[in-house]
Amino acid sequence: MKKITLALSLVLFTIAGAFAQIEKPVTWSYAAKKVSKTEAILYLKATIEDRWHIYSQNVKDGGPVKTTFTFSPSKDFSLVGKTSEPKAITKYEDTFKMNVSYFEKTVIFQQKIKLNKAATTAKGKVEFMVCNDRQCLPPEEIEFSIPVK
């Protein structure tokens, strides 16, 4: 009897695992472009699946987790200003009971850097939260590495 129960349990867990896929509605890609011998721009692009959105870096407290970029300190370069973003969509969301700014489909964030070395790699992490009209996924943190040549 124990063997039958064990076998049935394994089958049920296998079937449940097949249906419980982890949703990843956002993929990130990165690039860098030198604009002079001493300056470059880092491009951090989020590609977002239909009906999902990620939030701006400029979300007020009490709302969703805003998109945040953290760059690892390096002697090879320094940040120039803050990470910029295009104009976001701003709408009232019942979930947060406030106006929030977000992006759909794709968004490219840009960070200007001053180079202290001809070639380097900018490393860091991005934290973001993704929602649709039915649910929000827990905030996610992804590490990145962007070669600058």
PDB file of C-alpha atoms in Angstrom:
ATOM      1  CA  MET A   1       0.000   0.000   0.000  1.00  0.00           C
ATOM      2  CA  LYS A   2       2.870   2.397   0.805  1.00  0.00           C
ATOM      3  CA  LYS A   3       4.427   1.787  -2.629  1.00  0.00           C
ATOM      4  CA  ILE A   4       1.157   2.610  -4.416  1.00  0.00           C
ATOM      5  CA  THR A   5       0.733   5.822  -2.372  1.00  0.00           C
ATOM      6  CA  LEU A   6       4.336   6.805  -3.083  1.00  0.00           C
ATOM      7  CA  ALA A   7       3.967   6.114  -6.801  1.00  0.00           C
ATOM      8  CA  LEU A   8       0.727   8.134  -7.015  1.00  0.00           C
ATOM      9  CA  SER A   9       2.333  11.015  -5.117  1.00  0.00           C
ATOM     10  CA  LEU A  10       5.291  11.103  -7.496  1.00  0.00           C
ATOM     11  CA  VAL A  11       2.987  11.119 -10.533  1.00  0.00           C
ATOM     12  CA  LEU A  12       0.876  13.945  -9.086  1.00  0.00           C
ATOM     13  CA  PHE A  13       3.939  16.069  -8.220  1.00  0.00           C
ATOM     14  CA  THR A  14       5.372  15.518 -11.700  1.00  0.00           C
ATOM     15  CA  ILE A  15       2.124  16.629 -13.345  1.00  0.00           C
ATOM     16  CA  ALA A  16       1.783  19.637 -11.020  1.00  0.00           C
ATOM     17  CA  GLY A  17       5.395  20.641 -11.737  1.00  0.00           C
ATOM     18  CA  ALA A  18       4.757  20.573 -15.482  1.00  0.00           C
ATOM     19  CA  PHE A  19       1.903  23.072 -15.108  1.00  0.00           C
ATOM     20  CA  ALA A  20       3.642  25.327 -12.576  1.00  0.00           C
ATOM     21  CA  GLN A  21       5.942  27.191 -14.952  1.00  0.00           C
ATOM     22  CA  ILE A  22       7.750  30.246 -13.689  1.00  0.00           C
ATOM     23  CA  GLU A  23       6.652  33.371 -15.524  1.00  0.00           C
ATOM     24  CA  LYS A  24       9.425  35.575 -16.927  1.00  0.00           C
ATOM     25  CA  PRO A  25       7.623  38.325 -18.860  1.00  0.00           C
ATOM     26  CA  VAL A  26      10.699  40.612 -19.031  1.00  0.00           C
ATOM     27  CA  THR A  27      14.025  39.960 -20.747  1.00  0.00           C
ATOM     28  CA  TRP A  28      16.977  42.327 -20.522  1.00  0.00           C
ATOM     29  CA  SER A  29      19.685  43.114 -23.077  1.00  0.00           C
ATOM     30  CA  TYR A  30      22.629  45.488 -22.848  1.00  0.00           C
ATOM     31  CA  ALA A  31      24.942  47.472 -25.094  1.00  0.00           C
ATOM     32  CA  ALA A  32      27.477  50.278 -24.878  1.00  0.00           C
ATOM     33  CA  LYS A  33      28.500  52.956 -27.359  1.00  0.00           C
ATOM     34  CA  LYS A  34      31.524  55.201 -27.078  1.00  0.00           C
ATOM     35  CA  VAL A  35      30.643  58.799 -27.866  1.00  0.00           C
ATOM     36  CA  SER A  36      34.239  60.007 -27.457  1.00  0.00           C
ATOM     37  CA  LYS A  37      37.580  58.705 -26.160  1.00  0.00           C
ATOM     38  CA  THR A  38      36.509  59.512 -22.611  1.00  0.00           C
ATOM     39  CA  GLU A  39      32.725  59.018 -22.651  1.00  0.00           C
ATOM     40  CA  ALA A  40      30.296  56.213 -23.392  1.00  0.00           C
ATOM     41  CA  ILE A  41      26.587  55.522 -23.037  1.00  0.00           C
ATOM     42  CA  LEU A  42      25.286  52.283 -21.563  1.00  0.00           C
ATOM     43  CA  TYR A  43      21.980  51.021 -22.939  1.00  0.00           C
ATOM     44  CA  LEU A  44      19.838  48.772 -20.731  1.00  0.00           C
ATOM     45  CA  LYS A  45      16.834  47.462 -22.658  1.00  0.00           C
ATOM     46  CA  ALA A  46      13.814  45.691 -21.187  1.00  0.00           C
ATOM     47  CA  THR A  47      11.635  43.707 -23.589  1.00  0.00           C
ATOM     48  CA  ILE A  48       8.237  43.171 -21.985  1.00  0.00           C
ATOM     49  CA  GLU A  49       5.627  40.598 -23.019  1.00  0.00           C
ATOM     50  CA  ASP A  50       2.165  41.762 -24.079  1.00  0.00           C
ATOM     51  CA  ARG A  51      -0.199  42.827 -21.270  1.00  0.00           C
ATOM     52  CA  TRP A  52       2.691  43.221 -18.779  1.00  0.00           C
ATOM     53  CA  HIS A  53       4.498  46.375 -17.676  1.00  0.00           C
ATOM     54  CA  ILE A  54       7.479  47.423 -15.549  1.00  0.00           C
ATOM     55  CA  TYR A  55       7.606  50.561 -13.478  1.00  0.00           C
ATOM     56  CA  SER A  56       9.546  53.771 -13.920  1.00  0.00           C
ATOM     57  CA  GLN A  57      12.504  54.765 -11.758  1.00  0.00           C
ATOM     58  CA  ASN A  58      10.333  57.648 -10.561  1.00  0.00           C
ATOM     59  CA  VAL A  59       7.556  55.927  -8.611  1.00  0.00           C
ATOM     60  CA  LYS A  60       6.505  57.556  -5.330  1.00  0.00           C
ATOM     61  CA  ASP A  61       6.678  55.718  -2.003  1.00  0.00           C
ATOM     62  CA  GLY A  62       3.668  53.549  -1.252  1.00  0.00           C
ATOM     63  CA  GLY A  63       3.443  52.264  -4.823  1.00  0.00           C
ATOM     64  CA  PRO A  64       5.021  49.374  -6.678  1.00  0.00           C
ATOM     65  CA  VAL A  65       8.749  48.617  -6.591  1.00  0.00           C
ATOM     66  CA  LYS A  66      10.385  51.087  -8.948  1.00  0.00           C
ATOM     67  CA  THR A  67      13.062  50.059 -11.429  1.00  0.00           C
ATOM     68  CA  THR A  68      16.472  50.681  -9.861  1.00  0.00           C
ATOM     69  CA  PHE A  69      19.952  50.383 -11.370  1.00  0.00           C
ATOM     70  CA  THR A  70      22.960  49.863  -9.124  1.00  0.00           C
ATOM     71  CA  PHE A  71      26.404  50.024 -10.732  1.00  0.00           C
ATOM     72  CA  SER A  72      29.362  48.296  -9.105  1.00  0.00           C
ATOM     73  CA  PRO A  73      32.141  50.768  -8.216  1.00  0.00           C
ATOM     74  CA  SER A  74      35.071  50.741 -10.650  1.00  0.00           C
ATOM     75  CA  LYS A  75      38.310  52.673 -11.106  1.00  0.00           C
ATOM     76  CA  ASP A  76      37.832  52.290 -14.886  1.00  0.00           C
ATOM     77  CA  PHE A  77      34.824  54.612 -15.156  1.00  0.00           C
ATOM     78  CA  SER A  78      32.520  56.959 -13.251  1.00  0.00           C
ATOM     79  CA  LEU A  79      28.822  57.622 -13.688  1.00  0.00           C
ATOM     80  CA  VAL A  80      27.772  60.933 -15.219  1.00  0.00           C
ATOM     81  CA  GLY A  81      24.396  61.946 -13.839  1.00  0.00           C
ATOM     82  CA  LYS A  82      21.543  59.549 -13.219  1.00  0.00           C
ATOM     83  CA  THR A  83      20.171  56.770 -15.394  1.00  0.00           C
ATOM     84  CA  SER A  84      17.715  58.332 -17.853  1.00  0.00           C
ATOM     85  CA  GLU A  85      14.495  56.879 -19.224  1.00  0.00           C
ATOM     86  CA  PRO A  86      11.986  57.862 -21.910  1.00  0.00           C
ATOM     87  CA  LYS A  87       8.600  59.363 -21.083  1.00  0.00           C
ATOM     88  CA  ALA A  88       6.537  56.773 -19.212  1.00  0.00           C
ATOM     89  CA  ILE A  89       2.818  56.009 -19.332  1.00  0.00           C
ATOM     90  CA  THR A  90       1.154  57.393 -16.194  1.00  0.00           C
ATOM     91  CA  LYS A  91      -2.177  55.985 -15.009  1.00  0.00           C
ATOM     92  CA  TYR A  92      -4.112  55.441 -11.814  1.00  0.00           C
ATOM     93  CA  GLU A  93      -3.835  51.854 -10.562  1.00  0.00           C
ATOM     94  CA  ASP A  94      -6.445  50.565  -8.104  1.00  0.00           C
ATOM     95  CA  THR A  95      -3.955  48.072  -6.705  1.00  0.00           C
ATOM     96  CA  PHE A  96      -1.776  50.879  -5.335  1.00  0.00           C
ATOM     97  CA  LYS A  97      -4.495  53.568  -5.045  1.00  0.00           C
ATOM     98  CA  MET A  98      -2.261  56.092  -6.822  1.00  0.00           C
ATOM     99  CA  ASN A  99      -0.957  57.270 -10.187  1.00  0.00           C
ATOM    100  CA  VAL A 100       2.020  55.203 -11.305  1.00  0.00           C
ATOM    101  CA  SER A 101       4.412  55.526 -14.239  1.00  0.00           C
ATOM    102  CA  TYR A 102       5.297  52.422 -16.239  1.00  0.00           C
ATOM    103  CA  PHE A 103       6.505  51.026 -19.574  1.00  0.00           C
ATOM    104  CA  GLU A 104       5.002  48.462 -21.933  1.00  0.00           C
ATOM    105  CA  LYS A 105       6.549  46.416 -24.785  1.00  0.00           C
ATOM    106  CA  THR A 106      10.111  47.835 -24.677  1.00  0.00           C
ATOM    107  CA  VAL A 107      12.020  50.506 -22.816  1.00  0.00           C
ATOM    108  CA  ILE A 108      15.658  51.570 -23.106  1.00  0.00           C
ATOM    109  CA  PHE A 109      17.315  53.136 -20.074  1.00  0.00           C
ATOM    110  CA  GLN A 110      20.581  55.058 -20.621  1.00  0.00           C
ATOM    111  CA  GLN A 111      23.515  55.774 -18.351  1.00  0.00           C
ATOM    112  CA  LYS A 112      26.353  58.065 -19.400  1.00  0.00           C
ATOM    113  CA  ILE A 113      29.812  57.190 -18.070  1.00  0.00           C
ATOM    114  CA  LYS A 114      33.215  58.901 -18.049  1.00  0.00           C
ATOM    115  CA  LEU A 115      35.977  56.491 -19.017  1.00  0.00           C
ATOM    116  CA  ASN A 116      39.284  56.386 -17.156  1.00  0.00           C
ATOM    117  CA  LYS A 117      40.467  53.495 -19.314  1.00  0.00           C
ATOM    118  CA  ALA A 118      39.990  52.799 -23.053  1.00  0.00           C
ATOM    119  CA  ALA A 119      38.140  49.511 -22.501  1.00  0.00           C
ATOM    120  CA  THR A 120      36.235  48.319 -19.444  1.00  0.00           C
ATOM    121  CA  THR A 121      33.210  46.358 -18.326  1.00  0.00           C
ATOM    122  CA  ALA A 122      30.374  48.044 -16.460  1.00  0.00           C
ATOM    123  CA  LYS A 123      28.785  45.669 -13.977  1.00  0.00           C
ATOM    124  CA  GLY A 124      25.799  46.039 -11.718  1.00  0.00           C
ATOM    125  CA  LYS A 125      22.264  44.940 -11.101  1.00  0.00           C
ATOM    126  CA  VAL A 126      18.745  46.008 -11.972  1.00  0.00           C
ATOM    127  CA  GLU A 127      15.795  45.549  -9.634  1.00  0.00           C
ATOM    128  CA  PHE A 128      12.302  45.758 -11.090  1.00  0.00           C
ATOM    129  CA  MET A 129       8.719  44.644 -10.616  1.00  0.00           C
ATOM    130  CA  VAL A 130       6.396  43.479 -13.368  1.00  0.00           C
ATOM    131  CA  CYS A 131       2.591  43.514 -13.289  1.00  0.00           C
ATOM    132  CA  ASN A 132      -0.372  42.954 -15.553  1.00  0.00           C
ATOM    133  CA  ASP A 133      -4.064  43.673 -14.999  1.00  0.00           C
ATOM    134  CA  ARG A 134      -4.472  40.532 -12.850  1.00  0.00           C
ATOM    135  CA  GLN A 135      -1.280  40.143 -10.845  1.00  0.00           C
ATOM    136  CA  CYS A 136       2.133  41.432  -9.875  1.00  0.00           C
ATOM    137  CA  LEU A 137       5.139  39.174  -9.703  1.00  0.00           C
ATOM    138  CA  PRO A 138       7.602  39.548  -6.825  1.00  0.00           C
ATOM    139  CA  PRO A 139      10.397  42.069  -7.451  1.00  0.00           C
ATOM    140  CA  GLU A 140      13.334  40.570  -9.309  1.00  0.00           C
ATOM    141  CA  GLU A 141      17.019  41.462  -9.251  1.00  0.00           C
ATOM    142  CA  ILE A 142      19.219  40.653 -12.253  1.00  0.00           C
ATOM    143  CA  GLU A 143      22.973  41.165 -12.552  1.00  0.00           C
ATOM    144  CA  PHE A 144      24.421  42.625 -15.755  1.00  0.00           C
ATOM    145  CA  SER A 145      27.825  43.018 -17.346  1.00  0.00           C
ATOM    146  CA  ILE A 146      28.286  45.470 -20.238  1.00  0.00           C
ATOM    147  CA  PRO A 147      31.592  45.505 -22.169  1.00  0.00           C
ATOM    148  CA  VAL A 148      32.733  48.965 -23.281  1.00  0.00           C
ATOM    149  CA  LYS A 149      35.314  48.907 -26.097  1.00  0.00           C
TER     150      LYS A 149
END
